[in-house]
Amino acid sequence: MNKIVPHAAHWGAFDAVVEGDRLVGVRPFSRDPSPPALIRSIPSAVHSAARIDRPYIREGWLKGRRSGAPRGGEAFVPVSWEKATQLLVEETARVRSEHGHASIMGGSYGWSSAGRFHHAKSQLQRFLGLGGGYTTQVTNYSYGAGMTLMPHILGSNDVIQGPVTEWRSIIAHTKLMLCFGGLPLKNGLVTAGGAGAHEYIPLMREAVAAGVRFVNISPFAGDAASFLSAQWIPIRPGTDAAFVFAMLYVLASEGLADEAYLATHAVGWDKLRDYVLGKTDGIAKTPEWAAAITEIPAETIASLAREAAAKPTMTTATWSLQRSEHGEQPWWAMVGLAAALGGIGKPGQGITFGYGSMNGIGTPRVELPGVSLPGSRNPVNSFIPVARITELLERPGEILQYNGRDITLPDIRMIWWSGGNPFHHHQDLNRLLRAWNRTETVVVTEPWWTPVARHADFVLPATTTLERNDIGSASRDRFVRAMHQAIPPVGQARNDHDIFADIAEGLGYRDRFTEQRDEGAWLRHMYERWRNAAKIQGIETPSFDQFWADGYIEIERPAKHFVLFEAFNENPEAAPLNTPSGKIELFSETIDGFGYEEAPGHAVWREANEYLGAPLARQFPLHLLSFQPATRLHGQLDTAEVAAEDKIQGRERILMNQVDAAARGLISGDIVKIYNSRGACLGAVTVTPDIRPGVVAMATGAWWNPEIPGSTDSLCVHGNPNVLTSDCGTSRLGQGSAAQSCLVEIERFDGALPPVTVHQPPPVKEEEEFSA
C-alpha cells in the first residue's frame, strides 16, 4: 500500500506518494486553489540519473593541479566520506592559516530548499561563520539594483519585498494598472519557502471582473495573460525610463501633476520636473522624443499619461526590468510617476515592484516572519554585491565601487557553494569559468551533477527535501507546512547539517555548530521561536506535535486590506519614511554625493551599450531577453519531464517574430546558433507574432553544456542564454545584474547536432584506476 506524506517545495505544497523506497507520485495540496503542473516533475527529479551517488574529488586536485586547473574537463575520483571530510578539514585550516578568513568565499546563492532548517545557504554560512568568517554576498540577482536604490528613495525595500498594497485593494479601488514588464503567469507559480496557496491568478481574475484596465508595456504580449484583455504596448527593450519621462512631461506641462501631494510628500520634484521639461540639459522629454527611443507612438504615451491622471492608477514593474544597464533609472522614474499622480499610500494606487514576479506579492496575509534557522555572525566584514562574483575572482586587491563605498576585493583561494548554481544565475559564463579557475579549491554540496558541481574540486552528495524532515515556511504565504521525510537518502547522500557538523568536528567546533541538537530538536526549537513570535501578534498556533500530525497550519486572512505607505500618505509628518528627509526622495542628496556620473541625484535617461538604439546593433541586430522559465524554477527540475517536454530536439526554445525569422530563412522547430562576441549556444526557434520585431527571448535554466567540457570558449549545445549575456554592473550605485542588456545574431545550425550530455554524470575514474 502506498504511503502518503505531507511535503512542500518552492513551486507548491503537495502530498508525496511513496512506494517502498521510491517516490512514485505527488498530489496537490488540498488547500491550494491553483496548484502548478511543475510538481509533476518532482519524482523524476529525485530519482534522476543526474543524482550524485557518493563523494567525489576532481582528479587534477588530487594530483596537485589547483589554481588555473581546467575545471569541468577532468574526471572525478570517488572517495569515502571519511577521506573527503579529512581532506576538507586540512584544506580549510590551511587556507585560513595561510591566507586569512576573507580568502574563503561562502557562496550558496540560490533557492536551495523550501525547508527552513535544511536550507543550504543558512547551514553553510553558519558553518563558515563559526569557523572564523568568510567573504559573503549582499543583494540578489532578482532585484539587486532596485534593493540598493529603494532605501534611498522610499526608506525601505517594502515596495519590492512586501508587504505591498494587496490585490484586494486593487480590486476595490484601481481603475488603471500600468504593468511595465507585464504580469507573467509563470512567475506566479513559485514562492521562496514554498506556497500553500497560489492566489496570484485567482486574484488577477477578480481584478478583471472588477473592471480594472490593464496595460502591458513589454516587448512580449505573452507577459500578460489573455484573460486580462490588456492593451499591449510593444516597447523597445531597455527604454522604459524614456517612456516614463515622457509621461511625466505630459503631467508637468499640462498641469496634471498633483502639486499639492508633491509639496507635502516628496522632495526633489522641482529638479525632476526641470529635467523632464528640458530646463536642465536642453532636451525636453516629450512624447515625440520618447517615441524615437521607444518606438511607441507619441500619441499612445501622451494619452496614457492623461488617462493615469484622470483615474486611480497603480503602477507596477517586474523585477526583470531593473536587470539591465542603468536598471536603477526606470524604477526611480516610476516612483516619480506614481508620486506625480499623487497615489503613493492611497488604496489601489501608487507603486509596487514585483506583482508579476512571484506568487505572494500582494496576496492577503498577516505580516508574520517565516520559520527560520537562527543566524550566526560573520566575524569578517568582507562582502560583494552578489552579481560581482567574477570581478571578485579576477581583481584581488583592487577597488570595487558600490553604493557610495570603495570595497577592496579580497584574494579568494577557496569557494564553498551549497544549494545554488552560479553557472545558472551569473552572466557571461565563459568569463566566469576563467575567473572561477583562479581559485585553489572549490567545494560544492549538491544532490545533482549541476554545472557548478561539474566545475568543482570536492563534490559532496546532499539529500533532497524528500529525504529529510523539515518545515516549509515563507513570509509571503499564509501556510506553514510540515515536510515529512518520504524516502531514505539516495546513494550515499547526507544532510548538509550532518556534513558540516563532521567537518566542524575536525576543526574543533562541532558543539557550537550543532548546539547539541539533532534534526528533530532543531525543528522543535525553530517552530517554538516562530510560535512565540505569532503569539506576540495575538495569533495562537498549535503545539509542534499537533502541527506535525496535521501537516500544516493556515493563518487566516486579515479583514483589513493592506495599503503600502498608508500612514505616510495620511500624515507624512507623523509617519515619515526612513529617508533623510522623511519623504519620497525624487532627488537624493545622498546618491548625488556619491559622484557617479551614470547615477546622479535624480532619475535620468542613460543609453545602454547594448540595446537596439546602440551602434553595436549594426553587428548584432537582435535584442535577447532571458526570462524565468515556466517549466522549472531557474535550473531546478531541468532533468525532469515538464522541462524536457517543452524542448525541441533537447534544445531550449527561442521566441522570434516572423519578420526576423523570414529574414533569416527560419521556421518554427529549426535549430539555430545564437551568438555574440561573448559566446554561442544552440536553441530551437518558435516563431510567434507575440514578440516584437528585433527582439528574441529565451528561458534561463537549461543546464550549461559546453560542447568541449572544461573549455572557456565552447558552444553550449543545450541552450543556456547566459553564455551570451553581459557581465557588467547596472551602475556603480546598484551593481546589479544587467542580463537584459544583450545583443545577439542568429543563424541556422546545419551541422551534426551535438548531444546534450549534462543530465548524465561526468567521467569517473575509480580509485584504483586513478592510483595506477
GROMACS .gro file of N, CA and C in nm, residues 349-442:
model
  282
  349GLN      N    1  -0.360   5.242  -0.535
  349GLN     CA    2  -0.280   5.333  -0.616
  349GLN      C    3  -0.134   5.324  -0.573
  350GLY      N    4  -0.049   5.401  -0.641
  350GLY     CA    5   0.090   5.408  -0.601
  350GLY      C    6   0.181   5.323  -0.687
  351ILE      N    7   0.276   5.257  -0.623
  351ILE     CA    8   0.383   5.186  -0.693
  351ILE      C    9   0.418   5.058  -0.618
  352THR      N   10   0.437   4.951  -0.693
  352THR     CA   11   0.489   4.826  -0.637
  352THR      C   12   0.573   4.758  -0.743
  353PHE      N   13   0.683   4.700  -0.702
  353PHE     CA   14   0.768   4.625  -0.794
  353PHE      C   15   0.754   4.476  -0.762
  354GLY      N   16   0.701   4.400  -0.858
  354GLY     CA   17   0.701   4.256  -0.839
  354GLY      C   18   0.568   4.185  -0.841
  355TYR      N   19   0.456   4.255  -0.867
  355TYR     CA   20   0.329   4.181  -0.875
  355TYR      C   21   0.339   4.065  -0.975
  356GLY      N   22   0.413   4.085  -1.082
  356GLY     CA   23   0.426   3.981  -1.182
  356GLY      C   24   0.552   3.899  -1.170
  357SER      N   25   0.617   3.902  -1.053
  357SER     CA   26   0.747   3.837  -1.039
  357SER      C   27   0.749   3.715  -0.948
  358MET      N   28   0.650   3.701  -0.859
  358MET     CA   29   0.648   3.586  -0.768
  358MET      C   30   0.510   3.575  -0.704
  359ASN      N   31   0.467   3.452  -0.680
  359ASN     CA   32   0.345   3.431  -0.602
  359ASN      C   33   0.365   3.488  -0.462
  360GLY      N   34   0.261   3.547  -0.407
  360GLY     CA   35   0.269   3.602  -0.272
  360GLY      C   36   0.284   3.751  -0.268
  361ILE      N   37   0.321   3.815  -0.381
  361ILE     CA   38   0.331   3.960  -0.384
  361ILE      C   39   0.189   4.017  -0.394
  362GLY      N   40   0.144   4.081  -0.287
  362GLY     CA   41   0.011   4.141  -0.287
  362GLY      C   42  -0.101   4.049  -0.245
  363THR      N   43  -0.068   3.927  -0.203
  363THR     CA   44  -0.173   3.838  -0.153
  363THR      C   45  -0.202   3.871  -0.007
  364PRO      N   46  -0.327   3.861   0.036
  364PRO     CA   47  -0.362   3.898   0.174
  364PRO      C   48  -0.298   3.804   0.275
  365ARG      N   49  -0.238   3.862   0.377
  365ARG     CA   50  -0.178   3.779   0.481
  365ARG      C   51  -0.147   3.866   0.603
  366VAL      N   52  -0.139   3.802   0.717
  366VAL     CA   53  -0.088   3.868   0.837
  366VAL      C   54   0.064   3.874   0.823
  367GLU      N   55   0.122   3.986   0.858
  367GLU     CA   56   0.267   4.002   0.841
  367GLU      C   57   0.340   3.934   0.957
  368LEU      N   58   0.373   3.807   0.934
  368LEU     CA   59   0.448   3.727   1.030
  368LEU      C   60   0.582   3.689   0.970
  369PRO      N   61   0.686   3.676   1.053
  369PRO     CA   62   0.811   3.622   0.999
  369PRO      C   63   0.794   3.476   0.964
  370GLY      N   64   0.877   3.426   0.875
  370GLY     CA   65   0.876   3.284   0.845
  370GLY      C   66   0.953   3.207   0.952
  371VAL      N   67   0.928   3.077   0.959
  371VAL     CA   68   1.011   2.989   1.042
  371VAL      C   69   1.152   2.994   0.986
  372SER      N   70   1.254   3.004   1.073
  372SER     CA   71   1.390   3.016   1.020
  372SER      C   72   1.492   2.961   1.118
  373LEU      N   73   1.606   2.921   1.063
  373LEU     CA   74   1.720   2.878   1.144
  373LEU      C   75   1.788   3.002   1.201
  374PRO      N   76   1.816   3.007   1.330
  374PRO     CA   77   1.885   3.124   1.384
  374PRO      C   78   2.017   3.147   1.313
  375GLY      N   79   2.043   3.271   1.279
  375GLY     CA   80   2.165   3.304   1.208
  375GLY      C   81   2.286   3.305   1.298
  376SER      N   82   2.403   3.313   1.235
  376SER     CA   83   2.527   3.327   1.312
  376SER      C   84   2.604   3.445   1.255
  377ARG      N   85   2.679   3.510   1.339
  377ARG     CA   86   2.752   3.631   1.298
  377ARG      C   87   2.870   3.592   1.210
  378ASN      N   88   2.895   3.674   1.107
  378ASN     CA   89   3.015   3.658   1.025
  378ASN      C   90   3.121   3.753   1.080
  379PRO      N   91   3.226   3.701   1.144
  379PRO     CA   92   3.326   3.790   1.204
  379PRO      C   93   3.405   3.872   1.102
  380VAL      N   94   3.397   3.835   0.976
  380VAL     CA   95   3.474   3.904   0.872
  380VAL      C   96   3.383   4.002   0.800
  381ASN      N   97   3.421   4.129   0.796
  381ASN     CA   98   3.343   4.231   0.727
  381ASN      C   99   3.391   4.240   0.582
  382SER      N  100   3.363   4.134   0.507
  382SER     CA  101   3.409   4.126   0.369
  382SER      C  102   3.292   4.080   0.283
  383PHE      N  103   3.254   4.162   0.186
  383PHE     CA  104   3.138   4.128   0.105
  383PHE      C  105   3.148   4.192  -0.032
  384ILE      N  106   3.067   4.138  -0.124
  384ILE     CA  107   3.049   4.197  -0.255
  384ILE      C  108   2.901   4.194  -0.289
  385PRO      N  109   2.852   4.282  -0.378
  385PRO     CA  110   2.719   4.260  -0.434
  385PRO      C  111   2.720   4.127  -0.510
  386VAL      N  112   2.615   4.050  -0.498
  386VAL     CA  113   2.615   3.913  -0.544
  386VAL      C  114   2.652   3.899  -0.692
  387ALA      N  115   2.611   3.994  -0.775
  387ALA     CA  116   2.635   3.983  -0.919
  387ALA      C  117   2.775   4.020  -0.962
  388ARG      N  118   2.864   4.046  -0.866
  388ARG     CA  119   3.000   4.086  -0.899
  388ARG      C  120   3.102   3.977  -0.864
  389ILE      N  121   3.059   3.852  -0.866
  389ILE     CA  122   3.149   3.742  -0.828
  389ILE      C  123   3.267   3.729  -0.923
  390THR      N  124   3.247   3.748  -1.053
  390THR     CA  125   3.358   3.735  -1.146
  390THR      C  126   3.464   3.841  -1.119
  391GLU      N  127   3.420   3.963  -1.095
  391GLU     CA  128   3.516   4.069  -1.062
  391GLU      C  129   3.591   4.038  -0.935
  392LEU      N  130   3.521   3.983  -0.835
  392LEU     CA  131   3.587   3.944  -0.711
  392LEU      C  132   3.703   3.849  -0.739
  393LEU      N  133   3.678   3.750  -0.824
  393LEU     CA  134   3.781   3.650  -0.851
  393LEU      C  135   3.889   3.701  -0.945
  394GLU      N  136   3.856   3.795  -1.032
  394GLU     CA  137   3.951   3.848  -1.130
  394GLU      C  138   4.045   3.953  -1.072
  395ARG      N  139   3.998   4.031  -0.975
  395ARG     CA  140   4.069   4.154  -0.938
  395ARG      C  141   4.104   4.160  -0.790
  396PRO      N  142   4.171   4.059  -0.734
  396PRO     CA  143   4.204   4.066  -0.590
  396PRO      C  144   4.289   4.189  -0.560
  397GLY      N  145   4.255   4.256  -0.450
  397GLY     CA  146   4.330   4.374  -0.406
  397GLY      C  147   4.286   4.503  -0.471
  398GLU      N  148   4.201   4.497  -0.573
  398GLU     CA  149   4.153   4.618  -0.639
  398GLU      C  150   4.025   4.669  -0.575
  399ILE      N  151   3.981   4.786  -0.621
  399ILE     CA  152   3.866   4.852  -0.561
  399ILE      C  153   3.742   4.830  -0.647
  400LEU      N  154   3.632   4.796  -0.583
  400LEU     CA  155   3.500   4.791  -0.645
  400LEU      C  156   3.415   4.899  -0.581
  401GLN      N  157   3.360   4.988  -0.662
  401GLN     CA  158   3.274   5.093  -0.609
  401GLN      C  159   3.130   5.044  -0.608
  402TYR      N  160   3.065   5.065  -0.493
  402TYR     CA  161   2.927   5.019  -0.477
  402TYR      C  162   2.855   5.105  -0.374
  403ASN      N  163   2.748   5.170  -0.415
  403ASN     CA  164   2.657   5.239  -0.324
  403ASN      C  165   2.731   5.333  -0.229
  404GLY      N  166   2.826   5.407  -0.285
  404GLY     CA  167   2.899   5.506  -0.206
  404GLY      C  168   3.017   5.451  -0.129
  405ARG      N  169   3.048   5.322  -0.147
  405ARG     CA  170   3.159   5.260  -0.076
  405ARG      C  171   3.265   5.217  -0.174
  406ASP      N  172   3.389   5.219  -0.130
  406ASP     CA  173   3.501   5.161  -0.205
  406ASP      C  174   3.537   5.030  -0.135
  407ILE      N  175   3.509   4.918  -0.202
  407ILE     CA  176   3.532   4.785  -0.144
  407ILE      C  177   3.662   4.730  -0.199
  408THR      N  178   3.755   4.697  -0.109
  408THR     CA  179   3.878   4.630  -0.151
  408THR      C  180   3.849   4.481  -0.165
  409LEU      N  181   3.869   4.430  -0.285
  409LEU     CA  182   3.833   4.291  -0.313
  409LEU      C  183   3.938   4.197  -0.253
  410PRO      N  184   3.895   4.100  -0.172
  410PRO     CA  185   3.991   4.005  -0.112
  410PRO      C  186   4.043   3.906  -0.216
  411ASP      N  187   4.148   3.837  -0.180
  411ASP     CA  188   4.207   3.736  -0.266
  411ASP      C  189   4.144   3.601  -0.230
  412ILE      N  190   4.051   3.556  -0.311
  412ILE     CA  191   3.976   3.433  -0.280
  412ILE      C  192   4.058   3.312  -0.321
  413ARG      N  193   4.083   3.223  -0.225
  413ARG     CA  194   4.156   3.099  -0.252
  413ARG      C  195   4.067   2.975  -0.247
  414MET      N  196   3.953   2.988  -0.180
  414MET     CA  197   3.866   2.871  -0.161
  414MET      C  198   3.720   2.915  -0.173
  415ILE      N  199   3.642   2.840  -0.247
  415ILE     CA  200   3.498   2.868  -0.262
  415ILE      C  201   3.420   2.750  -0.204
  416TRP      N  202   3.324   2.782  -0.118
  416TRP     CA  203   3.226   2.684  -0.071
  416TRP      C  204   3.091   2.721  -0.131
  417TRP      N  205   3.025   2.626  -0.199
  417TRP     CA  206   2.895   2.655  -0.259
  417TRP      C  207   2.801   2.540  -0.227
  418SER      N  208   2.684   2.576  -0.176
  418SER     CA  209   2.589   2.473  -0.134
  418SER      C  210   2.447   2.518  -0.166
  419GLY      N  211   2.377   2.439  -0.247
  419GLY     CA  212   2.236   2.468  -0.273
  419GLY      C  213   2.211   2.580  -0.372
  420GLY      N  214   2.302   2.607  -0.461
  420GLY     CA  215   2.280   2.709  -0.562
  420GLY      C  216   2.364   2.678  -0.684
  421ASN      N  217   2.350   2.756  -0.788
  421ASN     CA  218   2.421   2.727  -0.912
  421ASN      C  219   2.462   2.857  -0.982
  422PRO      N  220   2.581   2.909  -0.956
  422PRO     CA  221   2.623   3.033  -1.021
  422PRO      C  222   2.632   3.018  -1.173
  423PHE      N  223   2.650   2.896  -1.222
  423PHE     CA  224   2.655   2.875  -1.366
  423PHE      C  225   2.514   2.870  -1.426
  424HIS      N  226   2.416   2.904  -1.346
  424HIS     CA  227   2.283   2.940  -1.396
  424HIS      C  228   2.259   3.089  -1.379
  425HIS      N  229   2.278   3.139  -1.257
  425HIS     CA  230   2.241   3.277  -1.226
  425HIS      C  231   2.331   3.381  -1.292
  426HIS      N  232   2.458   3.350  -1.307
  426HIS     CA  233   2.551   3.454  -1.347
  426HIS      C  234   2.555   3.473  -1.498
  427GLN      N  235   2.616   3.584  -1.540
  427GLN     CA  236   2.625   3.619  -1.681
  427GLN      C  237   2.764   3.586  -1.736
  428ASP      N  238   2.774   3.581  -1.869
  428ASP     CA  239   2.900   3.558  -1.941
  428ASP      C  240   2.974   3.440  -1.877
  429LEU      N  241   2.918   3.322  -1.896
  429LEU     CA  242   2.967   3.203  -1.826
  429LEU      C  243   3.110   3.166  -1.863
  430ASN      N  244   3.152   3.195  -1.985
  430ASN     CA  245   3.291   3.166  -2.021
  430ASN      C  246   3.387   3.250  -1.938
  431ARG      N  247   3.353   3.378  -1.920
  431ARG     CA  248   3.436   3.464  -1.837
  431ARG      C  249   3.432   3.419  -1.691
  432LEU      N  250   3.314   3.380  -1.643
  432LEU     CA  251   3.303   3.332  -1.506
  432LEU      C  252   3.394   3.211  -1.484
  433LEU      N  253   3.394   3.118  -1.577
  433LEU     CA  254   3.476   2.998  -1.558
  433LEU      C  255   3.625   3.032  -1.556
  434ARG      N  256   3.667   3.127  -1.640
  434ARG     CA  257   3.809   3.168  -1.636
  434ARG      C  258   3.845   3.223  -1.499
  435ALA      N  259   3.756   3.303  -1.441
  435ALA     CA  260   3.780   3.358  -1.307
  435ALA      C  261   3.771   3.250  -1.200
  436TRP      N  262   3.672   3.163  -1.214
  436TRP     CA  263   3.649   3.051  -1.120
  436TRP      C  264   3.774   2.964  -1.108
  437ASN      N  265   3.842   2.945  -1.220
  437ASN     CA  266   3.959   2.857  -1.221
  437ASN      C  267   4.082   2.919  -1.155
  438ARG      N  268   4.076   3.045  -1.117
  438ARG     CA  269   4.188   3.108  -1.047
  438ARG      C  270   4.201   3.060  -0.902
  439THR      N  271   4.091   3.008  -0.849
  439THR     CA  272   4.093   2.965  -0.708
  439THR      C  273   4.167   2.833  -0.692
  440GLU      N  274   4.203   2.801  -0.567
  440GLU     CA  275   4.277   2.678  -0.539
  440GLU      C  276   4.186   2.559  -0.512
  441THR      N  277   4.072   2.585  -0.448
  441THR     CA  278   3.982   2.475  -0.410
  441THR      C  279   3.837   2.522  -0.415
  442VAL      N  280   3.754   2.441  -0.479
  442VAL     CA  281   3.610   2.468  -0.487
  442VAL      C  282   3.536   2.348  -0.428
   0.00000   0.00000   0.00000
